Short mmCIF file of C-alpha atoms and ligand atoms in Angstrom, two decimals:
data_model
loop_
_atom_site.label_atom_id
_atom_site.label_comp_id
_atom_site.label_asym_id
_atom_site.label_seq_id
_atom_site.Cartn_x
_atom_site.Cartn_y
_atom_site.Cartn_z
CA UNK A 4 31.37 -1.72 -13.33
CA UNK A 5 32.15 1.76 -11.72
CA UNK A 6 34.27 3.90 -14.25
CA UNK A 7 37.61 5.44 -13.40
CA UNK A 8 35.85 8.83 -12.55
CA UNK A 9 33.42 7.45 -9.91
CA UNK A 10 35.90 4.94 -8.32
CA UNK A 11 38.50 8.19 -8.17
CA UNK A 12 35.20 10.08 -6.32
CA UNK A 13 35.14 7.52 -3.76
CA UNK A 14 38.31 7.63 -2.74
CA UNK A 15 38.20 11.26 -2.26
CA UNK A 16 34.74 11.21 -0.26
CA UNK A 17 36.88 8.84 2.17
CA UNK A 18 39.31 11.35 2.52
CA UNK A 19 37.10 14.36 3.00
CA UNK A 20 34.89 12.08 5.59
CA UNK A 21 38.34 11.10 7.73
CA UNK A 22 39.36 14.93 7.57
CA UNK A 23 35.43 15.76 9.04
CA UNK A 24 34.28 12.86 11.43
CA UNK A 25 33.76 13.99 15.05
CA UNK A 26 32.97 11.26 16.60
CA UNK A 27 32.58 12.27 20.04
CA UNK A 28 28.89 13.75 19.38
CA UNK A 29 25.75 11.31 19.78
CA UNK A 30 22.11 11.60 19.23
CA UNK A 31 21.46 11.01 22.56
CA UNK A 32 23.77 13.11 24.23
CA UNK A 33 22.65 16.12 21.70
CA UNK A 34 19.35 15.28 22.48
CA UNK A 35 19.16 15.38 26.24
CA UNK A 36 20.84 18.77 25.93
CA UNK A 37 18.62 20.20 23.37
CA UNK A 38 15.24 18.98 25.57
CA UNK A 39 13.98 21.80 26.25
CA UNK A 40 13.95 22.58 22.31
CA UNK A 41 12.21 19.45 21.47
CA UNK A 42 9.12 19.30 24.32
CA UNK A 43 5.93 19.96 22.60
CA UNK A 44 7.53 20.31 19.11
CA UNK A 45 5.55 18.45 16.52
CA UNK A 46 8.39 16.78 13.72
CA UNK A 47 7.96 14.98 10.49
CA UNK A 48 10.54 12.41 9.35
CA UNK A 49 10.57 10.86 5.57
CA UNK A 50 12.00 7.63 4.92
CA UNK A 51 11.41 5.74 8.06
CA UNK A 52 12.70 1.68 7.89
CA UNK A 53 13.55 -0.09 10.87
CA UNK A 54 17.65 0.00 10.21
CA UNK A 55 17.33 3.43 8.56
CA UNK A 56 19.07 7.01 9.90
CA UNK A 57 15.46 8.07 9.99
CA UNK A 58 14.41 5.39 12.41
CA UNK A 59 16.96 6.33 14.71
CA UNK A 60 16.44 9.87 14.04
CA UNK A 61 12.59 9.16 15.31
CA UNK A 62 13.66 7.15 18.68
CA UNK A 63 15.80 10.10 19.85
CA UNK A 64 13.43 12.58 19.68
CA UNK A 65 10.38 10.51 20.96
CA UNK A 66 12.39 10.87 24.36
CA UNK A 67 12.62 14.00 24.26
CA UNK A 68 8.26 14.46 24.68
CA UNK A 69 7.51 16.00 21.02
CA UNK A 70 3.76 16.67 20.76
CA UNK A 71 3.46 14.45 17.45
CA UNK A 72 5.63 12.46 15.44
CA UNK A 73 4.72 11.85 12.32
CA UNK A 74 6.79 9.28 10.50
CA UNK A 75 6.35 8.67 6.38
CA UNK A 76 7.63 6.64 4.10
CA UNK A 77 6.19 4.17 1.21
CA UNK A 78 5.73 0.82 3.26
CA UNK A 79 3.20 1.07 6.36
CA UNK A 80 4.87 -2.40 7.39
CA UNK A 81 8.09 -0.56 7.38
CA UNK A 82 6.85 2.10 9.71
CA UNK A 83 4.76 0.58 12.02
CA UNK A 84 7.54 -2.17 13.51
CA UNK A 85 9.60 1.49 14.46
CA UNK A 86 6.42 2.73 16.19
CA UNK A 87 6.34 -0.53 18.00
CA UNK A 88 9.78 -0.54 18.88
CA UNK A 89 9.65 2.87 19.95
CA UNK A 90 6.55 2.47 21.87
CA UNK A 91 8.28 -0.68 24.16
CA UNK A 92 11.25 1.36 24.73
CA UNK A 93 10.53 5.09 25.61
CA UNK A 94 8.75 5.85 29.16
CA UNK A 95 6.28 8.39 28.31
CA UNK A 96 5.89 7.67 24.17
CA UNK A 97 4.68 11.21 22.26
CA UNK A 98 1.96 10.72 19.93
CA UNK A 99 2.93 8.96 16.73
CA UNK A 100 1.24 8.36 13.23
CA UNK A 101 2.32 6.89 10.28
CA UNK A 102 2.51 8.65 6.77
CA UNK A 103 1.61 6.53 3.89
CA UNK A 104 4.21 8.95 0.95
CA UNK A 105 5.29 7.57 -1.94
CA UNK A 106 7.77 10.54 -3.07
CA UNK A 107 8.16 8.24 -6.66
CA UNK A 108 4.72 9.26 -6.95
CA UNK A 109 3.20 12.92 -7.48
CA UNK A 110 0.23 11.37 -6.38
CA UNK A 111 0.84 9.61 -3.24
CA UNK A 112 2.53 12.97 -2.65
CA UNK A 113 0.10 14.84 -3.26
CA UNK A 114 -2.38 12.88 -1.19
CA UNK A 115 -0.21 12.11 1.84
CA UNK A 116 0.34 16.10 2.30
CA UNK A 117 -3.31 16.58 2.01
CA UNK A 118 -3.58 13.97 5.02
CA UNK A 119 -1.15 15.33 6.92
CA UNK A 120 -2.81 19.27 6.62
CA UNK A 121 -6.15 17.25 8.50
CA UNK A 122 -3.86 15.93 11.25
CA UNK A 123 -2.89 19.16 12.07
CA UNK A 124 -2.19 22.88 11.17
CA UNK A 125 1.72 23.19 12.74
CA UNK A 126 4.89 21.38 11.71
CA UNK A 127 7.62 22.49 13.38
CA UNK A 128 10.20 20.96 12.10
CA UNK A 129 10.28 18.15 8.90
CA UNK A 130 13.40 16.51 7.85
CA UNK A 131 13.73 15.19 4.57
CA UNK A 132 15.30 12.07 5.30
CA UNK A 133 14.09 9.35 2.79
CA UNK A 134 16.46 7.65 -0.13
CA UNK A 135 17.60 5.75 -2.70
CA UNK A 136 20.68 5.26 -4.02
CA UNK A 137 22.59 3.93 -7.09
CA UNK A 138 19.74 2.25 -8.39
CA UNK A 139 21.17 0.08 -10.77
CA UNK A 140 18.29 0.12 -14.12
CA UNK A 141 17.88 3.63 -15.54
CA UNK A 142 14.21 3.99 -14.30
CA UNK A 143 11.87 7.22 -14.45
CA UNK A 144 8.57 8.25 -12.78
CA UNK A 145 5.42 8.30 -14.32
CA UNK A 146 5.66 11.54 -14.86
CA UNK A 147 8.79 11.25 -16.19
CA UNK A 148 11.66 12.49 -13.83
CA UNK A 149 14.79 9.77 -13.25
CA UNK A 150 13.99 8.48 -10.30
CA UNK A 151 16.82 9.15 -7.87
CA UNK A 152 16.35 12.64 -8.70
CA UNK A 153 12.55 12.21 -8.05
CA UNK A 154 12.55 10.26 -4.95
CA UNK A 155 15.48 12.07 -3.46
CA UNK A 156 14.52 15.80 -4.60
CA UNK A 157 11.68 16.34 -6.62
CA UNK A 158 8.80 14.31 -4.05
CA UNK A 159 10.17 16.18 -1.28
CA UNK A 160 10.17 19.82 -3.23
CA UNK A 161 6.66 18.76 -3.90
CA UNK A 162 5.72 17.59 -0.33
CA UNK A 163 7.31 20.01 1.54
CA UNK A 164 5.58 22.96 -0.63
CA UNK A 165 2.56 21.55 -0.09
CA UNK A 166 2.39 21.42 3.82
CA UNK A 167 4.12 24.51 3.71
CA UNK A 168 0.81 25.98 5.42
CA UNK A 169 1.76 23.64 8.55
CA UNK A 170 5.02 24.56 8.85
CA UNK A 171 5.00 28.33 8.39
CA UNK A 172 2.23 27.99 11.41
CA UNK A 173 5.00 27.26 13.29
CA UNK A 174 7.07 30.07 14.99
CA UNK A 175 10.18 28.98 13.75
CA UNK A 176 9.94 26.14 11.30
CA UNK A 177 12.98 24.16 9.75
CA UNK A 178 13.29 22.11 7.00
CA UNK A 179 16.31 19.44 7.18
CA UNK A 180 17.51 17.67 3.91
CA UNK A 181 19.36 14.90 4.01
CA UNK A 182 22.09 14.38 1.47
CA UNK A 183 25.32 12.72 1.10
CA UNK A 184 28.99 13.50 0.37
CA UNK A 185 28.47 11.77 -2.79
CA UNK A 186 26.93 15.17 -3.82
CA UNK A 187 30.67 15.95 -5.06
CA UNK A 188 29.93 13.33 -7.91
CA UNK A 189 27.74 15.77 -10.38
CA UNK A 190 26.01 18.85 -10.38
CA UNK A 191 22.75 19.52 -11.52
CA UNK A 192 22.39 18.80 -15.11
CA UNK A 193 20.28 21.52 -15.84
CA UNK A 194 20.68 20.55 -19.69
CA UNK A 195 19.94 16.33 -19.00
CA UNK A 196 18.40 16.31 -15.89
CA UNK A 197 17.16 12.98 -17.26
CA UNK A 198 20.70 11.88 -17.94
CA UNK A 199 20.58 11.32 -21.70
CA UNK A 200 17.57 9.15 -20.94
CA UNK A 201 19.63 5.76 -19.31
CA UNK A 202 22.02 6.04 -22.31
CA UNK A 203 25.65 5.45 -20.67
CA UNK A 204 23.39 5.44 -17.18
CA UNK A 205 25.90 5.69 -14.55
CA UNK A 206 24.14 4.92 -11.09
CA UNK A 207 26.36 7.37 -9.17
CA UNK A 208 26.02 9.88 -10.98
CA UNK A 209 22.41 9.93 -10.86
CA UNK A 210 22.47 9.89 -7.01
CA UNK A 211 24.90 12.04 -6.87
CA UNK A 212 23.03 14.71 -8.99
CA UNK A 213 19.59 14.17 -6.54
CA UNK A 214 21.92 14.53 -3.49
CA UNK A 215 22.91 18.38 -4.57
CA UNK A 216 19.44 19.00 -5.11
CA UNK A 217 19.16 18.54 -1.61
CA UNK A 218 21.34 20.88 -0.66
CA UNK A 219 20.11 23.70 -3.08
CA UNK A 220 16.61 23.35 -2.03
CA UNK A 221 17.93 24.02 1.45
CA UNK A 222 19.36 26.81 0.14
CA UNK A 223 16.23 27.65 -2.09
CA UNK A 224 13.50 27.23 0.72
CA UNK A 225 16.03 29.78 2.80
CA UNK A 226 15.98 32.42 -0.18
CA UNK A 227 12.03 31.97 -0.84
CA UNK A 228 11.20 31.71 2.98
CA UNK A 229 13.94 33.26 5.35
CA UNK A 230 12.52 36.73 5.18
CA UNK A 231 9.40 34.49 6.99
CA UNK A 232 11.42 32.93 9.63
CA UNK A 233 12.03 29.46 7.78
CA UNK A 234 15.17 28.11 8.92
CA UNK A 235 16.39 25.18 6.37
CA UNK A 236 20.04 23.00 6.72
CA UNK A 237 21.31 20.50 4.54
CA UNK A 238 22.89 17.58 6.40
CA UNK A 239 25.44 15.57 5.38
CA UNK A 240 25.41 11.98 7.58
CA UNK A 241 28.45 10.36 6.66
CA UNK A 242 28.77 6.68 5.52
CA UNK A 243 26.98 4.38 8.32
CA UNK A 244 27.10 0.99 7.19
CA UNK A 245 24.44 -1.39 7.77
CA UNK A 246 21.19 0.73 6.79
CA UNK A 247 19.45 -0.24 3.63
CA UNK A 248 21.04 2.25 1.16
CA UNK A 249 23.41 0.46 -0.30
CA UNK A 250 20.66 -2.39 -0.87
CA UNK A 251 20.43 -1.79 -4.43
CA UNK A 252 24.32 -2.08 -5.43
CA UNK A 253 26.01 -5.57 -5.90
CA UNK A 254 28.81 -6.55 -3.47
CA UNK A 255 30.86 -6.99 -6.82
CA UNK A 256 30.85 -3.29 -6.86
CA UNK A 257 30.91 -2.26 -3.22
CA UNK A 258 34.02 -4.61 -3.11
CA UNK A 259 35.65 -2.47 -6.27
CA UNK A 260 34.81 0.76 -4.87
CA UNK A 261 36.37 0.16 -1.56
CA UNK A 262 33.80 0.51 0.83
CA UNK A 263 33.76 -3.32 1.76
CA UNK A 264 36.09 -5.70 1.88
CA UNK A 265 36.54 -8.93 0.07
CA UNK A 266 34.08 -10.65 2.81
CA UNK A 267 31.29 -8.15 2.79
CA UNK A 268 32.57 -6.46 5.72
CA UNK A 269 32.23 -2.82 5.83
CA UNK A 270 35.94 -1.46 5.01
CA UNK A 271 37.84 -0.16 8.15
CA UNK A 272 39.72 2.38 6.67
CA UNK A 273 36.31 4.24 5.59
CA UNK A 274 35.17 6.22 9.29
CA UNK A 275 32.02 4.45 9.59
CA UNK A 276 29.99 6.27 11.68
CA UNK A 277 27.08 4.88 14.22
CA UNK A 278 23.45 5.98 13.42
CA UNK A 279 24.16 7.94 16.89
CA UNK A 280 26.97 9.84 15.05
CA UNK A 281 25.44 10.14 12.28
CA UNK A 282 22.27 12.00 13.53
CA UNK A 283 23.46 13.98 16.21
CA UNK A 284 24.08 15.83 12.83
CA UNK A 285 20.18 15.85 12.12
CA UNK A 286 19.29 16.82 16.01
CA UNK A 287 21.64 19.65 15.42
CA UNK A 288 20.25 21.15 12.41
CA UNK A 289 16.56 20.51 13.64
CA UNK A 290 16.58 21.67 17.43
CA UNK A 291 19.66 23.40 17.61
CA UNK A 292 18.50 27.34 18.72
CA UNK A 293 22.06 29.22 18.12
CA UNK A 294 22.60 28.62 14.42
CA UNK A 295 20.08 30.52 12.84
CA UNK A 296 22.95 32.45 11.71
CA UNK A 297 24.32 29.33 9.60
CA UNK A 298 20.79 29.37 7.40
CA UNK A 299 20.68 27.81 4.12
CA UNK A 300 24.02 25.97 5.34
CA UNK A 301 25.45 22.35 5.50
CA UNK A 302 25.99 20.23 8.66
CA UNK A 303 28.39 17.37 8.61
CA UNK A 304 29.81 15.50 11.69
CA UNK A 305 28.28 18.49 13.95
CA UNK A 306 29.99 20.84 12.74
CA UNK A 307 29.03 23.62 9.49
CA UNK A 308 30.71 22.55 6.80
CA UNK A 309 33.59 24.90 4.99
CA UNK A 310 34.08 22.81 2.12
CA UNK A 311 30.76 23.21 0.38
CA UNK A 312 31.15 22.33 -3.29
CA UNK A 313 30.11 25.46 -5.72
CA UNK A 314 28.23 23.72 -7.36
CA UNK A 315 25.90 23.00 -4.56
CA UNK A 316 25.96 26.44 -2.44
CA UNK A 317 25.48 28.81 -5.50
CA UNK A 318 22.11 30.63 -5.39
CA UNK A 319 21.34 30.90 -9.10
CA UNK A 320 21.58 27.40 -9.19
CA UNK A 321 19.30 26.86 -6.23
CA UNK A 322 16.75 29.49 -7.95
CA UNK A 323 16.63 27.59 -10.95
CA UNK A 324 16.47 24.43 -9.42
CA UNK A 325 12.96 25.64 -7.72
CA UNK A 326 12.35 26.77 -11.33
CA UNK A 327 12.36 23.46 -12.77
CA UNK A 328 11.46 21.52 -10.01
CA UNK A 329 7.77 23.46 -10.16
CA UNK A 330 7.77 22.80 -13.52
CA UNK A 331 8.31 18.86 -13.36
CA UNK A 332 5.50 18.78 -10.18
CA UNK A 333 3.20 21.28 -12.88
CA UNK A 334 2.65 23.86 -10.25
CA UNK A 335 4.34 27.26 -8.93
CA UNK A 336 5.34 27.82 -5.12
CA UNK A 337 5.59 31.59 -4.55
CA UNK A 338 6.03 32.97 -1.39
N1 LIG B 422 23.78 5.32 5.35
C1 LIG B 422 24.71 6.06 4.78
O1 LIG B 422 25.89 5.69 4.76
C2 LIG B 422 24.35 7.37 4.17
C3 LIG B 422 25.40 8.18 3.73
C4 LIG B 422 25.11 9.40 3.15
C5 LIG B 422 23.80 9.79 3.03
N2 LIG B 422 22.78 8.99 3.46
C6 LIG B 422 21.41 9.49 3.30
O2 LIG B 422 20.70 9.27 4.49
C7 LIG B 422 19.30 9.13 4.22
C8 LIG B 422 18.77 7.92 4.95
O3 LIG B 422 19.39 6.78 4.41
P1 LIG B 422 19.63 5.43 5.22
O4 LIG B 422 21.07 5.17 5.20
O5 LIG B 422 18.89 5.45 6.50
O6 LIG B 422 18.98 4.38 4.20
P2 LIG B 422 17.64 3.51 4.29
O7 LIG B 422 17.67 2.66 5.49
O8 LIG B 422 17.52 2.84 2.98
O9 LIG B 422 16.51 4.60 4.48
C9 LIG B 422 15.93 5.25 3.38
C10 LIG B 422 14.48 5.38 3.61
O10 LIG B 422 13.88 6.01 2.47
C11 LIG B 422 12.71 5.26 2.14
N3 LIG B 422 12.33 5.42 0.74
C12 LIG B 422 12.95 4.92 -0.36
N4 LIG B 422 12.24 5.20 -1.45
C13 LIG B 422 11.14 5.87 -1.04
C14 LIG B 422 10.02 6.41 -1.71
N5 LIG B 422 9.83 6.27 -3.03
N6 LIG B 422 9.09 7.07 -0.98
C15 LIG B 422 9.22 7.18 0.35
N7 LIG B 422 10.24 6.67 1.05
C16 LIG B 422 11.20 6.02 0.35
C17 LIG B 422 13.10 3.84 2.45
O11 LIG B 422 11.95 3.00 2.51
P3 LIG B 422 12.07 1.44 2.14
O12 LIG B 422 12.58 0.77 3.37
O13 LIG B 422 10.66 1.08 1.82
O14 LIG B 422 12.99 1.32 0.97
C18 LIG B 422 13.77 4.03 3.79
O15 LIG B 422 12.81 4.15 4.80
C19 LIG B 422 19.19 9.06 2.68
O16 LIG B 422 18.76 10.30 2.19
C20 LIG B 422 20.61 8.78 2.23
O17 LIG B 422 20.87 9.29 0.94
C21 LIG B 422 23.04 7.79 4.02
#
């Protein structure tokens, strides 16, 4: 049952997403503009499910002639039905190979980014796309991090770092992570990271706490890498109903929290957004040549966003974020 605080939280991420939706901006329409800044660009997506953001995210940009697309996620079946798809519907499909990464697992991490440095030497631009959220047993790794905070952060710090030869052979690499305005819901806990170990486990808190580690690794990468040309943006998609994210919380509770209504529908007073919306966001942050100036900073609805929470723009926080997370994946990433 969702406790006052969270229900409260909800409410107010409706309100900030009414007072932010532009809905006038697609994918596609971002897309066809940005062309020129996509042709021959070679871009790895995480988290790539037929219904998912990062599906979508892949179909717009295969138009758009990218060298290689690389698409990764845990399932192979999940990927290879978007290749398909993609494949029967573009003209002139880019190159495009699956990514078997497991970021629940170090070492499915570890060896998907040693595959991916033998595919080739440049990534130009990776976006940190894959998710879970509100998982609803307390579960941990088996090296021991909670997993939304591992899947959502920790396997990407880990991935990202290690191909970080690929993408700083790039002339101007970016790094785009994905996180949601549910990031208002908890800091980082730097003192229970593991959140008292499932005792009182509260499911939105615990994806709320992986979803500002997105946005302080952006803001990490930027202070570790900007001096080297690394451009990094945190993107915030808005609520787009019918992916799979909400797959692992019960109707019950979607119903209670207001984002559906007594039928299942998805509740029209929430600004739903399409997956064209929604990732015009993503082609923004990745392609977009005249906001270098906005490094380290959050996109949401196209536009930077003001309203950055401190406790998810402060950069003692994102050092000591990289500080731990090296220290859960047992190595150091000094640049
Ligand atoms: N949709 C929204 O309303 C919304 C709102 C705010 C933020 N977001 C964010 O948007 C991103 C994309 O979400 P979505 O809505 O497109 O949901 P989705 O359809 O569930 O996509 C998430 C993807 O992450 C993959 N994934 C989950 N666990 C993984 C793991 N251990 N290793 C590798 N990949 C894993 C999933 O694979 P499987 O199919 O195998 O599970 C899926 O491909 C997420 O970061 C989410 O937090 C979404």
């Amino acid at each position: 049952m969702a406790s006052k605080d969270t229900s409260d939280q909800a409410t107010k991420l409706v309100g900030r997403e009414k007072a932010s939706a532009n809905f006038d901006l697609t994918s596609d329409v971002l897309a066809s503009k940005l062309h020129d800044q996509i042709v021959g660009k070679t871009v790895l997506i995480t988290g790539v499910s037929p219904t998912g953001l990062g599906a979508h995210a892949a179909a717009v940009i295969a138009e758009h002639s990218p060298k290689l697309l690389i698409l990764a996620s845990r399932r192979l079946s999940a990927i290879t039905p978007v290749i398909d798809s993609i494949v029967a519907s573009v003209s002139q499909p880019p190159r495009i190979v699956p990514l078997e990464l497991d970021l629940a697992s170090q070492s499915s991490v570890r060896k998907a980014a040693a595959e991916l440095l033998k595919l080739t030497p440049v990534v130009d631009v990776l976006i940190n796309n894959a998710g879970v959220m509100m998982l609803q047993d307390y579960a941990t790794t088996p090296e021991g991090v909670e997993m939304h905070l591992a899947i959502n952060h920790v396997g990407h710090f880990l991935f990202t770092n290690l191909i970080m030869s690929a993408l700083l052979g790039s002339p101007q690499p970016r790094v785009i992570n994905i996180t949601s305005a549910a990031y208002f819901g908890s800091p980082i806990r730097f003192d229970d990271l593991n959140l008292r170990y499932g005792k009182d486990y509260e499911p939105f808190v615990a994806y709320a706490q992986s979803k500002t580690a997105n946005l302080l690794f952006s803001l990490g990468l930027v202070r570790k890498l900007g001096a080297k040309g690394l451009l990094s943006f945190g993107v915030d998609p808005g609520g787009v109903a019918g992916t799979g994210i909400n797959r692992a919380i019960p109707m019950s509770d979607q119903i209670k929290r207001g984002w559906r209504l007594e039928d299942g529908s998805p509740n029209p007073a929430i600004p739903w957004k399409t997956p064209a919306q929604s990732v015009a966001s993503y082609i923004m942050a990745a392609f977009d040549p005249d906001i270098k100036d906005h490094n380290g900073e959050t996109i949401a609805a196209g536009i930077f966003d003001e309203g950055v929470a401190p406790h998810a723009k402060d950069p003692e926080d994102a050092d000591k974020l990289w500080t731990v997370s090296e220290k859960l994946v047992g190595q150091e990433f000094a640049y």
